[in-house]
Amino acid sequence: MELEEDMDLLDPERLIQCPFVKQHQIRACRFPYHLVKCKESNPEIAKKLATCPFNARHLVPRGDLSNHIMKCSDQALVEQDVVSRFCEPPQEQVKDGSTWQAPPCDEDWETEVSETSKSAFVWGVPNSAINSTTSGQTNSLPSRMRAPESLPYTVSCRANLEY
């Protein structure tokens, strides 16, 4: 019987009554989103309700909060979690909650920059032709084609720059 009740609590399709507007019946999977929207739509009611420290889905009248805290079913889950963390050996505890470690880095960006800056970019000429003086070809075009000697337009930088 208790197992069936626990399974029902985990059902994402079960309906939960909205604490702001009692006529609202919301599916459990949508309930947190509904609480945010309904709280914004009903600020006067929201001022009268307090949030349970054990489960943010529990909104109770401010006067009843201490009574709710004493009886909240989620209190046992939080206490169980605290006790289990406290009882673990210290070497197994992870301080920030993450066990991820960065892989070792074999890259040296300084040498990569100095290696690539030795060759300058020249339009139509491959890098191998710039670095080697034995190459008879002066551009990357096939021998039956030639590069134009001038561009079809002129660019005047001085005319555009006025101080």
mmCIF file with all atom_site columns, C-alpha atoms in Angstrom:
data_model
loop_
_atom_site.group_PDB
_atom_site.id
_atom_site.type_symbol
_atom_site.label_atom_id
_atom_site.label_alt_id
_atom_site.label_comp_id
_atom_site.label_asym_id
_atom_site.label_entity_id
_atom_site.label_seq_id
_atom_site.pdbx_PDB_ins_code
_atom_site.Cartn_x
_atom_site.Cartn_y
_atom_site.Cartn_z
_atom_site.occupancy
_atom_site.B_iso_or_equiv
_atom_site.pdbx_formal_charge
_atom_site.auth_seq_id
_atom_site.auth_comp_id
_atom_site.auth_asym_id
_atom_site.auth_atom_id
_atom_site.pdbx_PDB_model_num
ATOM 1   C CA . MET A 1 1   ? 0.000  0.000  0.000   1.00 0.00 ? 1   MET A CA 1
ATOM 2   C CA . GLU A 1 2   ? 2.770  2.463  0.950   1.00 0.00 ? 2   GLU A CA 1
ATOM 3   C CA . LEU A 1 3   ? 4.718  1.569  -2.203  1.00 0.00 ? 3   LEU A CA 1
ATOM 4   C CA . GLU A 1 4   ? 1.684  2.447  -4.346  1.00 0.00 ? 4   GLU A CA 1
ATOM 5   C CA . GLU A 1 5   ? 1.397  5.833  -2.623  1.00 0.00 ? 5   GLU A CA 1
ATOM 6   C CA . ASP A 1 6   ? 5.093  6.530  -3.252  1.00 0.00 ? 6   ASP A CA 1
ATOM 7   C CA . MET A 1 7   ? 4.686  5.608  -6.913  1.00 0.00 ? 7   MET A CA 1
ATOM 8   C CA . ASP A 1 8   ? 1.697  7.924  -7.145  1.00 0.00 ? 8   ASP A CA 1
ATOM 9   C CA . LEU A 1 9   ? 3.795  10.788 -5.749  1.00 0.00 ? 9   LEU A CA 1
ATOM 10  C CA . LEU A 1 10  ? 6.356  10.217 -8.495  1.00 0.00 ? 10  LEU A CA 1
ATOM 11  C CA . ASP A 1 11  ? 3.774  10.208 -11.309 1.00 0.00 ? 11  ASP A CA 1
ATOM 12  C CA . PRO A 1 12  ? 4.430  13.266 -13.516 1.00 0.00 ? 12  PRO A CA 1
ATOM 13  C CA . GLU A 1 13  ? 0.827  13.239 -14.749 1.00 0.00 ? 13  GLU A CA 1
ATOM 14  C CA . ARG A 1 14  ? -0.864 13.415 -11.326 1.00 0.00 ? 14  ARG A CA 1
ATOM 15  C CA . LEU A 1 15  ? -2.838 16.582 -10.638 1.00 0.00 ? 15  LEU A CA 1
ATOM 16  C CA . ILE A 1 16  ? -1.823 19.031 -7.912  1.00 0.00 ? 16  ILE A CA 1
ATOM 17  C CA . GLN A 1 17  ? -3.959 21.880 -6.623  1.00 0.00 ? 17  GLN A CA 1
ATOM 18  C CA . CYS A 1 18  ? -2.465 25.364 -7.046  1.00 0.00 ? 18  CYS A CA 1
ATOM 19  C CA . PRO A 1 19  ? -1.937 27.159 -3.709  1.00 0.00 ? 19  PRO A CA 1
ATOM 20  C CA . PHE A 1 20  ? -2.761 30.542 -5.271  1.00 0.00 ? 20  PHE A CA 1
ATOM 21  C CA . VAL A 1 21  ? -5.979 29.711 -7.143  1.00 0.00 ? 21  VAL A CA 1
ATOM 22  C CA . LYS A 1 22  ? -7.768 26.652 -5.749  1.00 0.00 ? 22  LYS A CA 1
ATOM 23  C CA . GLN A 1 23  ? -9.573 26.002 -9.065  1.00 0.00 ? 23  GLN A CA 1
ATOM 24  C CA . HIS A 1 24  ? -6.244 25.358 -10.835 1.00 0.00 ? 24  HIS A CA 1
ATOM 25  C CA . GLN A 1 25  ? -5.405 21.655 -11.147 1.00 0.00 ? 25  GLN A CA 1
ATOM 26  C CA . ILE A 1 26  ? -1.883 21.331 -12.546 1.00 0.00 ? 26  ILE A CA 1
ATOM 27  C CA . ARG A 1 27  ? 0.057  18.257 -13.712 1.00 0.00 ? 27  ARG A CA 1
ATOM 28  C CA . ALA A 1 28  ? 3.011  17.524 -11.413 1.00 0.00 ? 28  ALA A CA 1
ATOM 29  C CA . CYS A 1 29  ? 5.542  17.878 -14.228 1.00 0.00 ? 29  CYS A CA 1
ATOM 30  C CA . ARG A 1 30  ? 4.321  21.446 -14.956 1.00 0.00 ? 30  ARG A CA 1
ATOM 31  C CA . PHE A 1 31  ? 3.744  22.512 -11.347 1.00 0.00 ? 31  PHE A CA 1
ATOM 32  C CA . PRO A 1 32  ? 7.008  24.478 -10.742 1.00 0.00 ? 32  PRO A CA 1
ATOM 33  C CA . TYR A 1 33  ? 6.441  26.552 -13.897 1.00 0.00 ? 33  TYR A CA 1
ATOM 34  C CA . HIS A 1 34  ? 2.832  27.174 -12.937 1.00 0.00 ? 34  HIS A CA 1
ATOM 35  C CA . LEU A 1 35  ? 3.854  28.345 -9.448  1.00 0.00 ? 35  LEU A CA 1
ATOM 36  C CA . VAL A 1 36  ? 6.118  31.015 -10.915 1.00 0.00 ? 36  VAL A CA 1
ATOM 37  C CA . LYS A 1 37  ? 3.454  32.337 -13.290 1.00 0.00 ? 37  LYS A CA 1
ATOM 38  C CA . CYS A 1 38  ? 0.640  32.162 -10.754 1.00 0.00 ? 38  CYS A CA 1
ATOM 39  C CA . LYS A 1 39  ? 2.767  33.908 -8.107  1.00 0.00 ? 39  LYS A CA 1
ATOM 40  C CA . GLU A 1 40  ? 3.352  36.811 -10.510 1.00 0.00 ? 40  GLU A CA 1
ATOM 41  C CA . SER A 1 41  ? -0.357 36.950 -11.374 1.00 0.00 ? 41  SER A CA 1
ATOM 42  C CA . ASN A 1 42  ? -1.465 36.902 -7.724  1.00 0.00 ? 42  ASN A CA 1
ATOM 43  C CA . PRO A 1 43  ? 0.983  39.068 -5.722  1.00 0.00 ? 43  PRO A CA 1
ATOM 44  C CA . GLU A 1 44  ? -1.477 39.685 -2.869  1.00 0.00 ? 44  GLU A CA 1
ATOM 45  C CA . ILE A 1 45  ? -1.966 35.974 -2.236  1.00 0.00 ? 45  ILE A CA 1
ATOM 46  C CA . ALA A 1 46  ? 1.789  35.380 -2.652  1.00 0.00 ? 46  ALA A CA 1
ATOM 47  C CA . LYS A 1 47  ? 2.510  37.812 0.213   1.00 0.00 ? 47  LYS A CA 1
ATOM 48  C CA . LYS A 1 48  ? 0.366  35.691 2.543   1.00 0.00 ? 48  LYS A CA 1
ATOM 49  C CA . LEU A 1 49  ? 2.127  32.404 1.687   1.00 0.00 ? 49  LEU A CA 1
ATOM 50  C CA . ALA A 1 50  ? 5.542  31.133 2.803   1.00 0.00 ? 50  ALA A CA 1
ATOM 51  C CA . THR A 1 51  ? 7.773  28.588 1.061   1.00 0.00 ? 51  THR A CA 1
ATOM 52  C CA . CYS A 1 52  ? 8.728  25.374 2.844   1.00 0.00 ? 52  CYS A CA 1
ATOM 53  C CA . PRO A 1 53  ? 12.524 25.124 3.380   1.00 0.00 ? 53  PRO A CA 1
ATOM 54  C CA . PHE A 1 54  ? 12.417 21.416 2.470   1.00 0.00 ? 54  PHE A CA 1
ATOM 55  C CA . ASN A 1 55  ? 10.374 21.609 -0.751  1.00 0.00 ? 55  ASN A CA 1
ATOM 56  C CA . ALA A 1 56  ? 9.847  24.798 -2.772  1.00 0.00 ? 56  ALA A CA 1
ATOM 57  C CA . ARG A 1 57  ? 6.584  23.343 -4.125  1.00 0.00 ? 57  ARG A CA 1
ATOM 58  C CA . HIS A 1 58  ? 5.061  23.571 -0.653  1.00 0.00 ? 58  HIS A CA 1
ATOM 59  C CA . LEU A 1 59  ? 3.470  27.006 -0.187  1.00 0.00 ? 59  LEU A CA 1
ATOM 60  C CA . VAL A 1 60  ? 1.606  27.372 3.090   1.00 0.00 ? 60  VAL A CA 1
ATOM 61  C CA . PRO A 1 61  ? 0.061  30.331 4.964   1.00 0.00 ? 61  PRO A CA 1
ATOM 62  C CA . ARG A 1 62  ? 2.775  32.217 6.887   1.00 0.00 ? 62  ARG A CA 1
ATOM 63  C CA . GLY A 1 63  ? 1.135  31.461 10.250  1.00 0.00 ? 63  GLY A CA 1
ATOM 64  C CA . ASP A 1 64  ? 1.175  27.714 9.531   1.00 0.00 ? 64  ASP A CA 1
ATOM 65  C CA . LEU A 1 65  ? 4.807  27.495 8.364   1.00 0.00 ? 65  LEU A CA 1
ATOM 66  C CA . SER A 1 66  ? 6.278  26.295 11.670  1.00 0.00 ? 66  SER A CA 1
ATOM 67  C CA . ASN A 1 67  ? 3.570  23.627 11.969  1.00 0.00 ? 67  ASN A CA 1
ATOM 68  C CA . HIS A 1 68  ? 4.224  22.552 8.352   1.00 0.00 ? 68  HIS A CA 1
ATOM 69  C CA . ILE A 1 69  ? 7.987  22.338 8.984   1.00 0.00 ? 69  ILE A CA 1
ATOM 70  C CA . MET A 1 70  ? 7.403  19.984 11.897  1.00 0.00 ? 70  MET A CA 1
ATOM 71  C CA . LYS A 1 71  ? 5.192  17.680 9.787   1.00 0.00 ? 71  LYS A CA 1
ATOM 72  C CA . CYS A 1 72  ? 6.695  18.080 6.290   1.00 0.00 ? 72  CYS A CA 1
ATOM 73  C CA . SER A 1 73  ? 7.246  14.709 4.611   1.00 0.00 ? 73  SER A CA 1
ATOM 74  C CA . ASP A 1 74  ? 10.278 16.049 2.734   1.00 0.00 ? 74  ASP A CA 1
ATOM 75  C CA . GLN A 1 75  ? 12.054 16.884 5.991   1.00 0.00 ? 75  GLN A CA 1
ATOM 76  C CA . ALA A 1 76  ? 12.995 13.221 6.408   1.00 0.00 ? 76  ALA A CA 1
ATOM 77  C CA . LEU A 1 77  ? 14.599 13.171 2.941   1.00 0.00 ? 77  LEU A CA 1
ATOM 78  C CA . VAL A 1 78  ? 16.745 16.218 3.727   1.00 0.00 ? 78  VAL A CA 1
ATOM 79  C CA . GLU A 1 79  ? 17.744 14.859 7.129   1.00 0.00 ? 79  GLU A CA 1
ATOM 80  C CA . GLN A 1 80  ? 18.614 11.484 5.608   1.00 0.00 ? 80  GLN A CA 1
ATOM 81  C CA . ASP A 1 81  ? 20.797 13.221 3.016   1.00 0.00 ? 81  ASP A CA 1
ATOM 82  C CA . VAL A 1 82  ? 22.582 15.276 5.701   1.00 0.00 ? 82  VAL A CA 1
ATOM 83  C CA . VAL A 1 83  ? 23.207 12.204 7.865   1.00 0.00 ? 83  VAL A CA 1
ATOM 84  C CA . SER A 1 84  ? 24.531 10.149 4.944   1.00 0.00 ? 84  SER A CA 1
ATOM 85  C CA . ARG A 1 85  ? 26.925 12.934 3.943   1.00 0.00 ? 85  ARG A CA 1
ATOM 86  C CA . PHE A 1 86  ? 28.087 13.389 7.525   1.00 0.00 ? 86  PHE A CA 1
ATOM 87  C CA . CYS A 1 87  ? 28.778 9.682  8.009   1.00 0.00 ? 87  CYS A CA 1
ATOM 88  C CA . GLU A 1 88  ? 30.850 9.237  4.839   1.00 0.00 ? 88  GLU A CA 1
ATOM 89  C CA . PRO A 1 89  ? 34.630 9.145  5.232   1.00 0.00 ? 89  PRO A CA 1
ATOM 90  C CA . PRO A 1 90  ? 36.155 12.595 4.501   1.00 0.00 ? 90  PRO A CA 1
ATOM 91  C CA . GLN A 1 91  ? 38.301 11.391 1.594   1.00 0.00 ? 91  GLN A CA 1
ATOM 92  C CA . GLU A 1 92  ? 35.178 10.353 -0.337  1.00 0.00 ? 92  GLU A CA 1
ATOM 93  C CA . GLN A 1 93  ? 33.444 13.695 0.065   1.00 0.00 ? 93  GLN A CA 1
ATOM 94  C CA . VAL A 1 94  ? 33.739 16.117 -2.833  1.00 0.00 ? 94  VAL A CA 1
ATOM 95  C CA . LYS A 1 95  ? 33.804 19.730 -1.663  1.00 0.00 ? 95  LYS A CA 1
ATOM 96  C CA . ASP A 1 96  ? 32.375 21.451 -4.734  1.00 0.00 ? 96  ASP A CA 1
ATOM 97  C CA . GLY A 1 97  ? 30.176 18.577 -5.925  1.00 0.00 ? 97  GLY A CA 1
ATOM 98  C CA . SER A 1 98  ? 32.245 17.944 -9.053  1.00 0.00 ? 98  SER A CA 1
ATOM 99  C CA . THR A 1 99  ? 34.804 15.225 -9.738  1.00 0.00 ? 99  THR A CA 1
ATOM 100 C CA . TRP A 1 100 ? 35.746 16.562 -13.175 1.00 0.00 ? 100 TRP A CA 1
ATOM 101 C CA . GLN A 1 101 ? 39.420 17.302 -13.792 1.00 0.00 ? 101 GLN A CA 1
ATOM 102 C CA . ALA A 1 102 ? 40.904 19.072 -16.793 1.00 0.00 ? 102 ALA A CA 1
ATOM 103 C CA . PRO A 1 103 ? 42.950 16.812 -19.080 1.00 0.00 ? 103 PRO A CA 1
ATOM 104 C CA . PRO A 1 104 ? 46.667 17.583 -19.377 1.00 0.00 ? 104 PRO A CA 1
ATOM 105 C CA . CYS A 1 105 ? 47.459 20.166 -22.044 1.00 0.00 ? 105 CYS A CA 1
ATOM 106 C CA . ASP A 1 106 ? 50.291 19.470 -24.489 1.00 0.00 ? 106 ASP A CA 1
ATOM 107 C CA . GLU A 1 107 ? 49.734 22.626 -26.541 1.00 0.00 ? 107 GLU A CA 1
ATOM 108 C CA . ASP A 1 108 ? 52.210 25.502 -26.514 1.00 0.00 ? 108 ASP A CA 1
ATOM 109 C CA . TRP A 1 109 ? 50.487 28.465 -28.106 1.00 0.00 ? 109 TRP A CA 1
ATOM 110 C CA . GLU A 1 110 ? 53.614 30.631 -28.065 1.00 0.00 ? 110 GLU A CA 1
ATOM 111 C CA . THR A 1 111 ? 55.613 28.262 -30.293 1.00 0.00 ? 111 THR A CA 1
ATOM 112 C CA . GLU A 1 112 ? 52.617 27.743 -32.599 1.00 0.00 ? 112 GLU A CA 1
ATOM 113 C CA . VAL A 1 113 ? 52.364 31.504 -33.169 1.00 0.00 ? 113 VAL A CA 1
ATOM 114 C CA . SER A 1 114 ? 56.080 31.872 -33.873 1.00 0.00 ? 114 SER A CA 1
ATOM 115 C CA . GLU A 1 115 ? 56.018 28.941 -36.322 1.00 0.00 ? 115 GLU A CA 1
ATOM 116 C CA . THR A 1 116 ? 53.053 30.255 -38.295 1.00 0.00 ? 116 THR A CA 1
ATOM 117 C CA . SER A 1 117 ? 54.254 33.870 -38.372 1.00 0.00 ? 117 SER A CA 1
ATOM 118 C CA . LYS A 1 118 ? 57.401 32.939 -40.361 1.00 0.00 ? 118 LYS A CA 1
ATOM 119 C CA . SER A 1 119 ? 55.448 32.754 -43.599 1.00 0.00 ? 119 SER A CA 1
ATOM 120 C CA . ALA A 1 120 ? 53.448 35.744 -44.814 1.00 0.00 ? 120 ALA A CA 1
ATOM 121 C CA . PHE A 1 121 ? 50.301 35.483 -46.877 1.00 0.00 ? 121 PHE A CA 1
ATOM 122 C CA . VAL A 1 122 ? 50.657 36.501 -50.527 1.00 0.00 ? 122 VAL A CA 1
ATOM 123 C CA . TRP A 1 123 ? 47.637 36.363 -52.846 1.00 0.00 ? 123 TRP A CA 1
ATOM 124 C CA . GLY A 1 124 ? 47.947 33.559 -55.408 1.00 0.00 ? 124 GLY A CA 1
ATOM 125 C CA . VAL A 1 125 ? 51.228 32.196 -54.063 1.00 0.00 ? 125 VAL A CA 1
ATOM 126 C CA . PRO A 1 126 ? 51.251 29.055 -51.910 1.00 0.00 ? 126 PRO A CA 1
ATOM 127 C CA . ASN A 1 127 ? 53.257 29.066 -48.671 1.00 0.00 ? 127 ASN A CA 1
ATOM 128 C CA . SER A 1 128 ? 55.729 26.507 -50.045 1.00 0.00 ? 128 SER A CA 1
ATOM 129 C CA . ALA A 1 129 ? 56.658 28.888 -52.910 1.00 0.00 ? 129 ALA A CA 1
ATOM 130 C CA . ILE A 1 130 ? 57.322 31.749 -50.490 1.00 0.00 ? 130 ILE A CA 1
ATOM 131 C CA . ASN A 1 131 ? 59.621 29.735 -48.267 1.00 0.00 ? 131 ASN A CA 1
ATOM 132 C CA . SER A 1 132 ? 61.550 27.893 -51.006 1.00 0.00 ? 132 SER A CA 1
ATOM 133 C CA . THR A 1 133 ? 63.694 29.750 -53.554 1.00 0.00 ? 133 THR A CA 1
ATOM 134 C CA . THR A 1 134 ? 64.069 26.694 -55.801 1.00 0.00 ? 134 THR A CA 1
ATOM 135 C CA . SER A 1 135 ? 60.504 26.839 -57.055 1.00 0.00 ? 135 SER A CA 1
ATOM 136 C CA . GLY A 1 136 ? 60.374 28.204 -60.598 1.00 0.00 ? 136 GLY A CA 1
ATOM 137 C CA . GLN A 1 137 ? 56.658 28.938 -60.415 1.00 0.00 ? 137 GLN A CA 1
ATOM 138 C CA . THR A 1 138 ? 55.762 32.380 -58.989 1.00 0.00 ? 138 THR A CA 1
ATOM 139 C CA . ASN A 1 139 ? 52.073 31.738 -58.347 1.00 0.00 ? 139 ASN A CA 1
ATOM 140 C CA . SER A 1 140 ? 49.669 28.902 -57.757 1.00 0.00 ? 140 SER A CA 1
ATOM 141 C CA . LEU A 1 141 ? 48.103 29.035 -61.230 1.00 0.00 ? 141 LEU A CA 1
ATOM 142 C CA . PRO A 1 142 ? 48.796 26.280 -63.761 1.00 0.00 ? 142 PRO A CA 1
ATOM 143 C CA . SER A 1 143 ? 51.573 27.100 -66.258 1.00 0.00 ? 143 SER A CA 1
ATOM 144 C CA . ARG A 1 144 ? 49.115 27.677 -69.136 1.00 0.00 ? 144 ARG A CA 1
ATOM 145 C CA . MET A 1 145 ? 47.399 30.486 -67.161 1.00 0.00 ? 145 MET A CA 1
ATOM 146 C CA . ARG A 1 146 ? 48.831 33.784 -65.996 1.00 0.00 ? 146 ARG A CA 1
ATOM 147 C CA . ALA A 1 147 ? 47.873 36.068 -63.155 1.00 0.00 ? 147 ALA A CA 1
ATOM 148 C CA . PRO A 1 148 ? 46.583 39.558 -64.027 1.00 0.00 ? 148 PRO A CA 1
ATOM 149 C CA . GLU A 1 149 ? 49.180 42.302 -63.759 1.00 0.00 ? 149 GLU A CA 1
ATOM 150 C CA . SER A 1 150 ? 46.734 44.782 -62.264 1.00 0.00 ? 150 SER A CA 1
ATOM 151 C CA . LEU A 1 151 ? 43.309 44.732 -60.700 1.00 0.00 ? 151 LEU A CA 1
ATOM 152 C CA . PRO A 1 152 ? 40.308 45.966 -62.719 1.00 0.00 ? 152 PRO A CA 1
ATOM 153 C CA . TYR A 1 153 ? 39.790 48.766 -60.200 1.00 0.00 ? 153 TYR A CA 1
ATOM 154 C CA . THR A 1 154 ? 42.004 51.025 -58.147 1.00 0.00 ? 154 THR A CA 1
ATOM 155 C CA . VAL A 1 155 ? 41.798 51.513 -54.436 1.00 0.00 ? 155 VAL A CA 1
ATOM 156 C CA . SER A 1 156 ? 42.666 54.911 -53.087 1.00 0.00 ? 156 SER A CA 1
ATOM 157 C CA . CYS A 1 157 ? 43.088 54.846 -49.321 1.00 0.00 ? 157 CYS A CA 1
ATOM 158 C CA . ARG A 1 158 ? 44.190 58.488 -49.047 1.00 0.00 ? 158 ARG A CA 1
ATOM 159 C CA . ALA A 1 159 ? 41.035 59.827 -50.644 1.00 0.00 ? 159 ALA A CA 1
ATOM 160 C CA . ASN A 1 160 ? 38.836 58.076 -48.080 1.00 0.00 ? 160 ASN A CA 1
ATOM 161 C CA . LEU A 1 161 ? 40.878 59.048 -45.036 1.00 0.00 ? 161 LEU A CA 1
ATOM 162 C CA . GLU A 1 162 ? 40.415 62.630 -43.925 1.00 0.00 ? 162 GLU A CA 1
ATOM 163 C CA . TYR A 1 163 ? 41.625 63.766 -40.532 1.00 0.00 ? 163 TYR A CA 1
#
